[in-house]
Short mmCIF file of C-alpha atoms and ligand atoms in Angstrom, two decimals:
data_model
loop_
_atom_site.label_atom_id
_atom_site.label_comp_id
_atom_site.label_asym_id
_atom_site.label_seq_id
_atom_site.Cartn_x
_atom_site.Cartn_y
_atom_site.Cartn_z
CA UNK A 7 -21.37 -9.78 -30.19
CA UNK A 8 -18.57 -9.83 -28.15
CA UNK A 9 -15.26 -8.29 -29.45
CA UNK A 10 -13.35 -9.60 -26.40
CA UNK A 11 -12.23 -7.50 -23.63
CA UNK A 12 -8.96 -4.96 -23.49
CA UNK A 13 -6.70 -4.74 -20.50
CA UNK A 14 -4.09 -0.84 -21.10
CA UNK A 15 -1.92 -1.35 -18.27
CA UNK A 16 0.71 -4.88 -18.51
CA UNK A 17 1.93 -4.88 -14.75
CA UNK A 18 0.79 -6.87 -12.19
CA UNK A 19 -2.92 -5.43 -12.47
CA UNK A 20 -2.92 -6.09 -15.87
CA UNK A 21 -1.56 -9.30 -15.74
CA UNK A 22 -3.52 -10.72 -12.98
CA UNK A 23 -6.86 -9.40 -14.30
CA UNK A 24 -6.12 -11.49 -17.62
CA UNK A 25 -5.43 -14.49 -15.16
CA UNK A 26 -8.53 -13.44 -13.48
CA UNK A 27 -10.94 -13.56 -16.61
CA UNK A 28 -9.15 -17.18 -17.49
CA UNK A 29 -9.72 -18.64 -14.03
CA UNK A 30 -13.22 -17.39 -14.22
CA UNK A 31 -14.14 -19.30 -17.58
CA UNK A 32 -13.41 -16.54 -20.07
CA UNK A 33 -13.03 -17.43 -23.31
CA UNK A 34 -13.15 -14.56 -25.31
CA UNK A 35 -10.51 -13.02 -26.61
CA UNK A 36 -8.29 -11.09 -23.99
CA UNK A 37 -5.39 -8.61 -25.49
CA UNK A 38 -3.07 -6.90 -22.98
CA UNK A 39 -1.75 -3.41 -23.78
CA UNK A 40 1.66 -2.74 -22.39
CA UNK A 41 4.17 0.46 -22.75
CA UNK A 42 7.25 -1.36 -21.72
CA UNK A 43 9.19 -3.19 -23.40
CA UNK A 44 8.76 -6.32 -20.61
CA UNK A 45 6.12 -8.29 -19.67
CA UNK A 46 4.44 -7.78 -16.85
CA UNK A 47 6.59 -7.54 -13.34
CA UNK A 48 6.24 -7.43 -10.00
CA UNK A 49 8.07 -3.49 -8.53
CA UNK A 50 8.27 -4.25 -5.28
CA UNK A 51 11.83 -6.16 -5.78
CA UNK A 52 13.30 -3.32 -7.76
CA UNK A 53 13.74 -1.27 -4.23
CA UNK A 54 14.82 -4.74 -2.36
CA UNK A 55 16.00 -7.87 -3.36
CA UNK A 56 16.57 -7.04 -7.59
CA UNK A 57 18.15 -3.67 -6.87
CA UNK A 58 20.59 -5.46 -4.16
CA UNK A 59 21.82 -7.86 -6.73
CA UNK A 60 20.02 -10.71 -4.44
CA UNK A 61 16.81 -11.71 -6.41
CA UNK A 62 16.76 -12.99 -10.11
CA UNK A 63 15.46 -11.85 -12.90
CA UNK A 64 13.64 -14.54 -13.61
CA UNK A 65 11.50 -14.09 -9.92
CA UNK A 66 10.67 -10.56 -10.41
CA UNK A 67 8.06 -11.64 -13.24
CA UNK A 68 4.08 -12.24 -13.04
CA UNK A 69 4.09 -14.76 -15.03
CA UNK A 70 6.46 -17.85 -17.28
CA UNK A 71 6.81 -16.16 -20.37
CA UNK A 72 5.26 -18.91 -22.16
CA UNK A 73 1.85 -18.49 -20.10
CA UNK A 74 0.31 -15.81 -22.05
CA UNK A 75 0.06 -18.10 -25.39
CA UNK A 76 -0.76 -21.02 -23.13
CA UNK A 77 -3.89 -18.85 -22.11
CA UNK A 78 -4.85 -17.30 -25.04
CA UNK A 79 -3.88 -14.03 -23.85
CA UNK A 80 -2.29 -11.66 -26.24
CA UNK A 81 0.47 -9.78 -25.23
CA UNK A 82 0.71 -6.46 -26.87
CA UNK A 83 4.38 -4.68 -25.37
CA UNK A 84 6.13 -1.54 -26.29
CA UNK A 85 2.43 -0.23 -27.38
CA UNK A 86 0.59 2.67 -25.53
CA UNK A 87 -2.83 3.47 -26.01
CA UNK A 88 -3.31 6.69 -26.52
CA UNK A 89 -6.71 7.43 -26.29
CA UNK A 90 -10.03 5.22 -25.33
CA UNK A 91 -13.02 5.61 -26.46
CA UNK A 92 -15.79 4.09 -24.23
CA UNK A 93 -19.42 5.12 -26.13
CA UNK A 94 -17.35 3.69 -29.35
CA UNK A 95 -15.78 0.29 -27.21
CA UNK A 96 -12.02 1.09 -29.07
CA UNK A 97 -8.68 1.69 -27.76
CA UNK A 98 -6.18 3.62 -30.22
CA UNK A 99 -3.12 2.70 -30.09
CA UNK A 100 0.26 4.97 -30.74
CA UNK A 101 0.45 4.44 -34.41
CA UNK A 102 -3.16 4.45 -34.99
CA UNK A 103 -3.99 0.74 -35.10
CA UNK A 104 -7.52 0.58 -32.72
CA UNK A 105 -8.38 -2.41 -31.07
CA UNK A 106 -12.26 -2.93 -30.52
CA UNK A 107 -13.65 -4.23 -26.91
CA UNK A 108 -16.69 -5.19 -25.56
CA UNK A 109 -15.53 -4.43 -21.89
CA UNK A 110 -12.12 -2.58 -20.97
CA UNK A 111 -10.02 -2.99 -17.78
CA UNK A 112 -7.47 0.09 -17.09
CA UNK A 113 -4.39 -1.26 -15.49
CA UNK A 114 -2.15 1.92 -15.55
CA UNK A 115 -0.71 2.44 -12.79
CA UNK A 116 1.28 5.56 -11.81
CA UNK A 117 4.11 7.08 -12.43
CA UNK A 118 6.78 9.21 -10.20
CA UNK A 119 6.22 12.95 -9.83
CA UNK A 120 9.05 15.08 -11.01
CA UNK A 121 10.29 17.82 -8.05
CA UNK A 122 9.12 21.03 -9.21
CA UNK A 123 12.33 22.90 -8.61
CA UNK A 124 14.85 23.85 -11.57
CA UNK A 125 16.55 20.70 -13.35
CA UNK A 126 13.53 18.63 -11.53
CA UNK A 127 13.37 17.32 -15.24
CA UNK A 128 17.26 16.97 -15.57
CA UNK A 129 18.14 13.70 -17.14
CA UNK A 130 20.72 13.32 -14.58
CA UNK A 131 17.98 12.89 -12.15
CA UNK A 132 17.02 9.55 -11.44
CA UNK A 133 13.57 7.94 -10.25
CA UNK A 134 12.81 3.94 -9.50
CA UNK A 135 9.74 2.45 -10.79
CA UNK A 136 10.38 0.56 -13.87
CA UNK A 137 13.27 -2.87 -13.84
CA UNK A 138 15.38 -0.83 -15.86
CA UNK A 139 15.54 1.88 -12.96
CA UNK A 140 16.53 -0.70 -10.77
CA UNK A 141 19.17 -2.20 -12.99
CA UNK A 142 20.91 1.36 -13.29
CA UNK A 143 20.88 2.42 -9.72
CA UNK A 144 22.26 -1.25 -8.61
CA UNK A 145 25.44 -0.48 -11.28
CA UNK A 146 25.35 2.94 -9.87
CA UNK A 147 25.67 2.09 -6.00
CA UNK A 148 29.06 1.36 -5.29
CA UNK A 149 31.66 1.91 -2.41
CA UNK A 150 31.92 5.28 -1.96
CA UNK A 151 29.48 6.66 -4.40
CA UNK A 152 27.89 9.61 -2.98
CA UNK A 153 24.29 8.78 -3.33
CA UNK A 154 21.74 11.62 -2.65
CA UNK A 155 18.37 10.76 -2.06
CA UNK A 156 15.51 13.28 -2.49
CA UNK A 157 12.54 12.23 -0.24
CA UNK A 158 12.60 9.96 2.94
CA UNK A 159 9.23 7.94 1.92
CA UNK A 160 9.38 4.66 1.39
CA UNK A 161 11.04 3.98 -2.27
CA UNK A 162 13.38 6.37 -0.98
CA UNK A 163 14.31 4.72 1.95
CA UNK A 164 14.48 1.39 0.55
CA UNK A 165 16.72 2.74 -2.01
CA UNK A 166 18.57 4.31 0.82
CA UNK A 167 19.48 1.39 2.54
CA UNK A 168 19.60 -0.68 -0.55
CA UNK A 169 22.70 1.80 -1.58
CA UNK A 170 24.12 2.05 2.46
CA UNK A 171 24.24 -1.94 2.05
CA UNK A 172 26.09 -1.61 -1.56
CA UNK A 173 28.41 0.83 0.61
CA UNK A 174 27.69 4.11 -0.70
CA UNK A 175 27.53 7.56 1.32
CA UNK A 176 24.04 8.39 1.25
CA UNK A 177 22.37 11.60 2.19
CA UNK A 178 18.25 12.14 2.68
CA UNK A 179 16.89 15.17 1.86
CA UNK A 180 13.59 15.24 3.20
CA UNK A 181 11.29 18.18 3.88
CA UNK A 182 9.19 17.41 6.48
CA UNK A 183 10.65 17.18 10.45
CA UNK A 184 10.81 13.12 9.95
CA UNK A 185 10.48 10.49 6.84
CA UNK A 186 7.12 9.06 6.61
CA UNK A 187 5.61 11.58 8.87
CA UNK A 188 2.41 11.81 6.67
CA UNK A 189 2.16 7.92 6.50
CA UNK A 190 3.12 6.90 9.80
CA UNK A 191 2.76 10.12 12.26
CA UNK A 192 5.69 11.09 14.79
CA UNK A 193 5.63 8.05 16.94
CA UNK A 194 6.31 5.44 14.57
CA UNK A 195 8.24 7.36 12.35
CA UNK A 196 11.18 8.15 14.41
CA UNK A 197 11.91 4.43 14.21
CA UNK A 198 12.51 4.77 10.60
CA UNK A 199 14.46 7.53 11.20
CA UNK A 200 16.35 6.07 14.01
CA UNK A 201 16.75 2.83 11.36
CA UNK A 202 18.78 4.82 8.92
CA UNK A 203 21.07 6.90 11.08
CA UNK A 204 22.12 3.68 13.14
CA UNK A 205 23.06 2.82 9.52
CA UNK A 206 25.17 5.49 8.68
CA UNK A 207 22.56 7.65 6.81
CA UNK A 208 23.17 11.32 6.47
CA UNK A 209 19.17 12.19 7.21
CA UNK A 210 18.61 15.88 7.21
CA UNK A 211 14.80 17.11 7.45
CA UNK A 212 13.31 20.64 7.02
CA UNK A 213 15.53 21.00 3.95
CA UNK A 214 14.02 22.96 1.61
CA UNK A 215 15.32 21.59 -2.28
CA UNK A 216 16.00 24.82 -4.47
CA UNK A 217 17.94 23.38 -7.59
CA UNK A 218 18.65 20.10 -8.78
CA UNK A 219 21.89 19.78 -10.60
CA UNK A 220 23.95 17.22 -12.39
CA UNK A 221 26.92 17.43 -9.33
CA UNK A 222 24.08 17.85 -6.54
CA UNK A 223 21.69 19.68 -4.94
CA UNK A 224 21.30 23.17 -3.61
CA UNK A 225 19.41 23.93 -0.83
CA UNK A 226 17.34 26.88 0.49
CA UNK A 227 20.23 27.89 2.71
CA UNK A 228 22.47 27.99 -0.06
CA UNK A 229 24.85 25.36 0.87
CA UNK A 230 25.17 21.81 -1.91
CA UNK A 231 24.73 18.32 -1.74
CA UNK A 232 27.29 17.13 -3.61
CA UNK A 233 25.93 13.77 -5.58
CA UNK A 234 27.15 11.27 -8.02
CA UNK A 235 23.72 9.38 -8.29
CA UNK A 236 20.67 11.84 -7.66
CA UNK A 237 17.31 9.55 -6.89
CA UNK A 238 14.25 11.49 -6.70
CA UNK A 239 11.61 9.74 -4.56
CA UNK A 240 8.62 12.19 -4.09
CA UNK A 241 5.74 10.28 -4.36
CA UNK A 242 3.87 9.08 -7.22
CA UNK A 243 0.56 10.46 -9.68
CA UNK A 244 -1.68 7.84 -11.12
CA UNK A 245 -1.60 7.79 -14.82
CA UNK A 246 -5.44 8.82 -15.42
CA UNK A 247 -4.67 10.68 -18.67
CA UNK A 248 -6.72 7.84 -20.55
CA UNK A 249 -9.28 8.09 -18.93
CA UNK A 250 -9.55 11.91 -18.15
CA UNK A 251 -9.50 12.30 -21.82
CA UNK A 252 -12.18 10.22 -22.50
CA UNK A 253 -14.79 12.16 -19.87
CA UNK A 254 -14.61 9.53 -16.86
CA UNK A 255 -15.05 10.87 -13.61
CA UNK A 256 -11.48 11.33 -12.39
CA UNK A 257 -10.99 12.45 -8.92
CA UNK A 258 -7.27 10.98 -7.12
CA UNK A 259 -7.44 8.15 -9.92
CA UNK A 260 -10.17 6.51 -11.86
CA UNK A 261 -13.12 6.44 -9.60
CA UNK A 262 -14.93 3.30 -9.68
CA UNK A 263 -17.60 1.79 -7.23
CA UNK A 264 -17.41 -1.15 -4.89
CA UNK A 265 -17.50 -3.47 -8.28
CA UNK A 266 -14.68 -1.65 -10.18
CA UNK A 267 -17.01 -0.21 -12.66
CA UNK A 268 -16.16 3.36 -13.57
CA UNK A 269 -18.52 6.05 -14.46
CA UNK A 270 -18.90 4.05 -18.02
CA UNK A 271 -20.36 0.56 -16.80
CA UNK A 272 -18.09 -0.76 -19.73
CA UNK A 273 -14.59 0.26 -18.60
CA UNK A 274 -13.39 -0.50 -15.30
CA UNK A 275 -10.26 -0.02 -12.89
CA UNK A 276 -8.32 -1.67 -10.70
CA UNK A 277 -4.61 -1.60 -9.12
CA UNK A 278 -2.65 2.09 -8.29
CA UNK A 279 -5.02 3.94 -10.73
CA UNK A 280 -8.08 3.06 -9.15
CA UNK A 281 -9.76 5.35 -6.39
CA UNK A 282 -12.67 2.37 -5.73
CA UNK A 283 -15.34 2.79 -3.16
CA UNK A 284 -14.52 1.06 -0.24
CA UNK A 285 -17.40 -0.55 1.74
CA UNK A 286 -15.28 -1.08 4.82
CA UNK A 287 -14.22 2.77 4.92
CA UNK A 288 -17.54 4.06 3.19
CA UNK A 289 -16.07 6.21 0.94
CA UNK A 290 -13.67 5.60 -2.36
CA UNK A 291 -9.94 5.02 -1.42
CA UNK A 292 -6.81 4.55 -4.08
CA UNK A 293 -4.32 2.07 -2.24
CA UNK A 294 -0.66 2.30 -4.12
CA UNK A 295 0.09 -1.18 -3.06
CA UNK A 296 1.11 -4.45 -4.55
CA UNK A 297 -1.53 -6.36 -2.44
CA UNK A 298 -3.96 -4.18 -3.78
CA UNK A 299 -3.11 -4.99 -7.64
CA UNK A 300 -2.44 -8.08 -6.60
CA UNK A 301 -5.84 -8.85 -5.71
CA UNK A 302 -8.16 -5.99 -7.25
CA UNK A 303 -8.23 -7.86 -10.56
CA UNK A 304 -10.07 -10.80 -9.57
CA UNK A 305 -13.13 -8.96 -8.86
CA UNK A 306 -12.53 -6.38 -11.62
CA UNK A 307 -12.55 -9.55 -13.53
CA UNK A 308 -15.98 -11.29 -11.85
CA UNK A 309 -17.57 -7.62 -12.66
CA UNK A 310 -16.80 -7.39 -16.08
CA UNK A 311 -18.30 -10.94 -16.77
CA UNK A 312 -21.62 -9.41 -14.91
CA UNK A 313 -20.77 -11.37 -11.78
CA UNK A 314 -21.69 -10.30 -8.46
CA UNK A 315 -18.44 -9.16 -6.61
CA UNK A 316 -17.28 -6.38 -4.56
CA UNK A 317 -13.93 -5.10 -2.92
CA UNK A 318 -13.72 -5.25 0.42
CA UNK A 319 -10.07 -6.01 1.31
CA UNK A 320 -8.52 -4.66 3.98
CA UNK A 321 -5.49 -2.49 2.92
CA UNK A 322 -1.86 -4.06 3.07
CA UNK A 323 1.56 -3.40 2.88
CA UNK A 324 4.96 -4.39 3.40
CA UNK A 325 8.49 -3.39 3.61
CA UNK A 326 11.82 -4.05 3.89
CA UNK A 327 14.92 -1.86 4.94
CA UNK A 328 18.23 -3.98 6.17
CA UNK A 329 16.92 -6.06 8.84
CA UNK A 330 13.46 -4.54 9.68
CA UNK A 331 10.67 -6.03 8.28
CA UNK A 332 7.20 -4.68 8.37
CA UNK A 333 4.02 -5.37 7.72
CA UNK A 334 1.46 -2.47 8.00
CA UNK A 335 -2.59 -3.52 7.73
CA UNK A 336 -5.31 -1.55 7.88
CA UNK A 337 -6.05 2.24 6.84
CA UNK A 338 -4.97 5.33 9.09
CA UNK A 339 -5.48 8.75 7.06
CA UNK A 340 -3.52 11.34 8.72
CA UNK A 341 -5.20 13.41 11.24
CA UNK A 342 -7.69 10.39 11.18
CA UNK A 343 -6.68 8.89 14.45
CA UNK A 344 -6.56 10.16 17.81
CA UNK A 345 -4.35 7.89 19.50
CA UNK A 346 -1.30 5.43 18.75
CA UNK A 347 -0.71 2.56 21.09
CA UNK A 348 3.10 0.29 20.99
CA UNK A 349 3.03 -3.24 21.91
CA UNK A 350 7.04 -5.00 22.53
CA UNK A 351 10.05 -3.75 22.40
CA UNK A 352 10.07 -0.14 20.55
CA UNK A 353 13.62 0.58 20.61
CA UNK A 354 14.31 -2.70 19.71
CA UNK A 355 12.61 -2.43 16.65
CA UNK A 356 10.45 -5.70 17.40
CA UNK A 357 6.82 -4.56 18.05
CA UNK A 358 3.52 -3.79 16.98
CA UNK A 359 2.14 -0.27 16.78
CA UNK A 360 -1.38 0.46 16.18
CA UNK A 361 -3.52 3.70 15.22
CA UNK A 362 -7.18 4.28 16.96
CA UNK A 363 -9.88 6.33 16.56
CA UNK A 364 -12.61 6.52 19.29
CA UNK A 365 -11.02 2.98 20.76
CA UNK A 366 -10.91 1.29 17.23
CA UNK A 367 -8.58 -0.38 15.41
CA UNK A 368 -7.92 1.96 12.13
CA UNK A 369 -4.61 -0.13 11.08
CA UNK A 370 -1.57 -1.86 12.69
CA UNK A 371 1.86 -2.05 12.08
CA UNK A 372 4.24 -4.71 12.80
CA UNK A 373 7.90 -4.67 12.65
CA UNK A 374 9.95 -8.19 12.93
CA UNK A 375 7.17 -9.53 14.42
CA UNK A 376 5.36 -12.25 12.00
CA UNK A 377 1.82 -14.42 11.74
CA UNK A 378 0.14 -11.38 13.02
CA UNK A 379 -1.69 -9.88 10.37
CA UNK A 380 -4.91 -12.08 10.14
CA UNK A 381 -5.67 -10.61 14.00
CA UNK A 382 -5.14 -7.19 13.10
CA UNK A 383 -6.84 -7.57 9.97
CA UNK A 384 -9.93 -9.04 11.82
CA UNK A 385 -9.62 -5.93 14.51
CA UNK A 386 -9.21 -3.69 11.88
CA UNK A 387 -12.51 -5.19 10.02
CA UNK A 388 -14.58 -6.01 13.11
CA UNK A 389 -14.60 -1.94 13.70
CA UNK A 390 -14.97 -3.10 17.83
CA UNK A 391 -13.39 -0.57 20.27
CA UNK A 392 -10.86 -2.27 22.14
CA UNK A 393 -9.19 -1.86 25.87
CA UNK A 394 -5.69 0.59 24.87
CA UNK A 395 -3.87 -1.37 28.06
CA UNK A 396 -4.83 -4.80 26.72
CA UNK A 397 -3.48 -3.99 23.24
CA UNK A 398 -0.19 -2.53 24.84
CA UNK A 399 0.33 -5.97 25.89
CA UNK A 400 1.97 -8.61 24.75
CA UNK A 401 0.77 -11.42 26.64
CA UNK A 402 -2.81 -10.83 25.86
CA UNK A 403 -3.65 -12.63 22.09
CA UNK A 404 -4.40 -9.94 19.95
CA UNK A 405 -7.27 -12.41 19.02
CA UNK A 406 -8.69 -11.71 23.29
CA UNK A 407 -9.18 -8.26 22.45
C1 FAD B 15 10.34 0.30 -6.55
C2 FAD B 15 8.97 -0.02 -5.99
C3 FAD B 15 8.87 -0.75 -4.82
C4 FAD B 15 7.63 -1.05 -4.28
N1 FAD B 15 7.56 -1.76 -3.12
C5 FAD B 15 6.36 -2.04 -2.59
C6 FAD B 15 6.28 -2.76 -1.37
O1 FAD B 15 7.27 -3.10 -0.75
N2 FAD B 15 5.04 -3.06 -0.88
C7 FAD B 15 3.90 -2.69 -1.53
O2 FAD B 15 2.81 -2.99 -1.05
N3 FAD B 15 3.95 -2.00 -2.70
C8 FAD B 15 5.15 -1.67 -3.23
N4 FAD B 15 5.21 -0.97 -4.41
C9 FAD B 15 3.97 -0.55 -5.06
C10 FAD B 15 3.48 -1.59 -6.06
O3 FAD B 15 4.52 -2.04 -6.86
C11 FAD B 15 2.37 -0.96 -6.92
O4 FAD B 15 1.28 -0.73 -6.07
C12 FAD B 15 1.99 -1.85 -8.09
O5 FAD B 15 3.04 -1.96 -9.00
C13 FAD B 15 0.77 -1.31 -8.82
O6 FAD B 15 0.49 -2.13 -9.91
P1 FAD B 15 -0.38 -1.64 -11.14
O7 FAD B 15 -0.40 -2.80 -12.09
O8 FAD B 15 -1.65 -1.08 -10.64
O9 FAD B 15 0.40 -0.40 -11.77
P2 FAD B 15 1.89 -0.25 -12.32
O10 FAD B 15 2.78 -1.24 -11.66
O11 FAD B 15 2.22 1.19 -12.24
O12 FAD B 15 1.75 -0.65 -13.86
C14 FAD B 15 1.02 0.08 -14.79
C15 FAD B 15 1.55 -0.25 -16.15
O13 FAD B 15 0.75 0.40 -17.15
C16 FAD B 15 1.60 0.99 -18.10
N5 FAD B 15 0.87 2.07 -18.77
C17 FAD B 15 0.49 3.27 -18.23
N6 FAD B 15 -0.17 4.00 -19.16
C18 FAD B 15 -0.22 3.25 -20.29
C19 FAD B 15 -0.76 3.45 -21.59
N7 FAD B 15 -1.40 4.58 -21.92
N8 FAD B 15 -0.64 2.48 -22.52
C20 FAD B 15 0.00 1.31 -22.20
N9 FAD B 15 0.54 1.06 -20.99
C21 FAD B 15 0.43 2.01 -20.04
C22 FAD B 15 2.78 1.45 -17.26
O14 FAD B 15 3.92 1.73 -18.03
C23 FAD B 15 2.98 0.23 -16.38
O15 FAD B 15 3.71 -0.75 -17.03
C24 FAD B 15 6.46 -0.63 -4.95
C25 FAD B 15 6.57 0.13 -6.14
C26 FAD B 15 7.81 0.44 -6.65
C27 FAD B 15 7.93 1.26 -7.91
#
């Protein structure tokens, strides 16, 4: 008999993966399990457009809020499971109430890692992943606010220039030599760098965070930050508690195989919490990007109906920082390339910069340059080594190489 299927996680995982089982003839029942108090939302706004006070409300969402009745999906918010049970097919719920499945999808995401450093868990410390985040950092930017931003990846830089553009002072603490060193590598992260300071951006690197307090930060050399807004941007954990308590083989995230299936073929995983065997890469990967819960679900989906389907996409990302846009497709592990070529105008921030290994393609990056990501994708994916002089240049078609 089938009891329907259960989707913990009501972001944009969640939310597509019960569009997913719709488009895909589903008619069983399908109940999404939410935390927040919202339904589900796109994040990627809440560092950009939202937290600038330039997007609506209304945009940031997944879905009309009338669409979940209109598709039989219920819509269970302000509920977290708190424990799974896969051998059993029930979810518990906080309160007690369990919910029986037949197949379960977990959607859950991750969550910000707290600074290990006294007051790292100071509720004067701020982190941005949820709308409501958003909405009290965008009061909390003003002129002349002095905003102090722990962590030059890319939420924090987003949220730094989000708050530069609001007119605050804003300071970077960072404690690596550059911001998105890890990420990007040396080459291509000095133009992030170089982004923020021609923007006013106090960026200081090699700083070593001893104390977080509620009128700053002191560092190892025993100077302070002083801060009126304190925004801790460290990187993120996926939230695999679910499923670690429940015996699934957790290892970076949920792992799954090329179908989404974790180590119980009746729960599977898809979006931030999912480290999924990649065939491309051969080996699993966990992607923390909207593309990737954006489009994850639809085979989770296919494979929980017992439909042939596999995840193959090629990893993508974007971002935005005052006028740079970027686009970044492919997958470059650091240390895993052994080469970065430039294409256009570097210090003009309008080029493309790619990472090789061995004369391949491992990912590109382009930065206010547009309609190129279906040729890098198909470079990236064609795994063909490629002439380094050719790529530098911009009058050969990336789709010549
Ligand atoms: C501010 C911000 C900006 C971003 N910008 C970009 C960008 O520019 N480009 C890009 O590619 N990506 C960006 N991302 C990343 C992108 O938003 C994530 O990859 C995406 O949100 C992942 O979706 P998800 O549904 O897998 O997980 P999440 O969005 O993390 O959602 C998981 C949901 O599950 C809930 N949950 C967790 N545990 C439980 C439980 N036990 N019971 C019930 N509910 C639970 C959580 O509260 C949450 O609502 C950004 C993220 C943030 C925070």
């Amino acid at each position: 008999m089938d009891t329907g299927i259960v989707i913990v996680g009501a972001s944009l995982a969640g939310a597509k993966a019960a569009e997913a089982l719709r488009a895909e003839g589903y008619r069983g029942p399908v109940t999404l399990v939410g935390d927040e108090a919202e339904r589900p939302y796109e994040r990627p706004p809440l560092s950009k457009g939202y937290l600038l006070g330039k997007e609506e409300k209304e945009k940031v969402y997944v879905h009309p809020a009338d669409w979940y009745e209109q598709h039989g999906v219920e819509l269970r918010l302000g509920a977290a499971a708190t424990a799974i049970d896969p051998a059993g097919h029930t979810v518990t719920l906080e309160g007690g109430e369990r919910l029986p499945f037949s197949k379960l999808l977990l959607a859950t995401g991750s969550a910000p890692r707290a600074l290990p450093v006294p007051g790292g868990d100071g509720d004067f410390v701020r982190t941005l992943r949820r709308l409501g985040d958003s909405e009290q950092l965008r009061a909390a930017f003003r002129p002349g606010a002095r905003v102090v931003v722990v962590g030059a990846g890319w939420i924090g830089l987003e949220a730094a220039a989000a708050a530069r553009t609001a007119g605050a002072e804003v300071t970077v603490l960072e404690a690596a030599e550059l911001p998105l060193l890890r990420v990007l590598g040396r080459e291509a992260a000095r133009v992030f760098a170089d982004l923020h300071r021609a923007h006013g951006v106090d960026l200081r690197f090699g700083v070593k965070v001893e104390e977080l307090r509620a009128d700053g930060v002191r560092l190892g050399d025993g100077s302070t930050v002083p801060a009126d807004v304190l925004l801790v941007g460290v990187g993120i954990a996926p939230n695999t508690a679910l499923a670690e308590n429940a015996g699934l083989t957790v290892d970076n995230g949920v792992r799954t195989d090329q179908h989404l299936a974790t180590s119980h073929p009746d729960v599977f995983a898809a979006g931030d919490v999912a480290n999924a065997f990649h065939p491309l890469f051969g080996k699993p990967i966990r992607v923390e990007h909207w593309a990737n819960a954006l489009n994850q679900p639809a085979v989770a989906a296919a494979s929980m109906l017992g439909k042939a389907a596999v995840y193959d996409r090629v990893p993508y990302f974007f971002t935005d920082q005052y006028d740079l846009g970027m686009e970044y497709t492919g997958y470059a592990e650091p240390g895993g390339y052994d080469r970065v070529v430039f294409r256009g105008d570097v210090a003009g921030r309008e080029f493309i910069a790619f990472w090789l290994s061995g004369g391949k393609v491992l990912a590109g990056m382009n930065v206010n340059v547009w309609d190129v990501t279906d040729p890098i994708r198909e470079l990236v994916r064609s795994g063909r080594a490629v002439d380094a002089e050719r790529l530098a240049d911009p009058a050969v078609p990336l789709d010549e190489l």
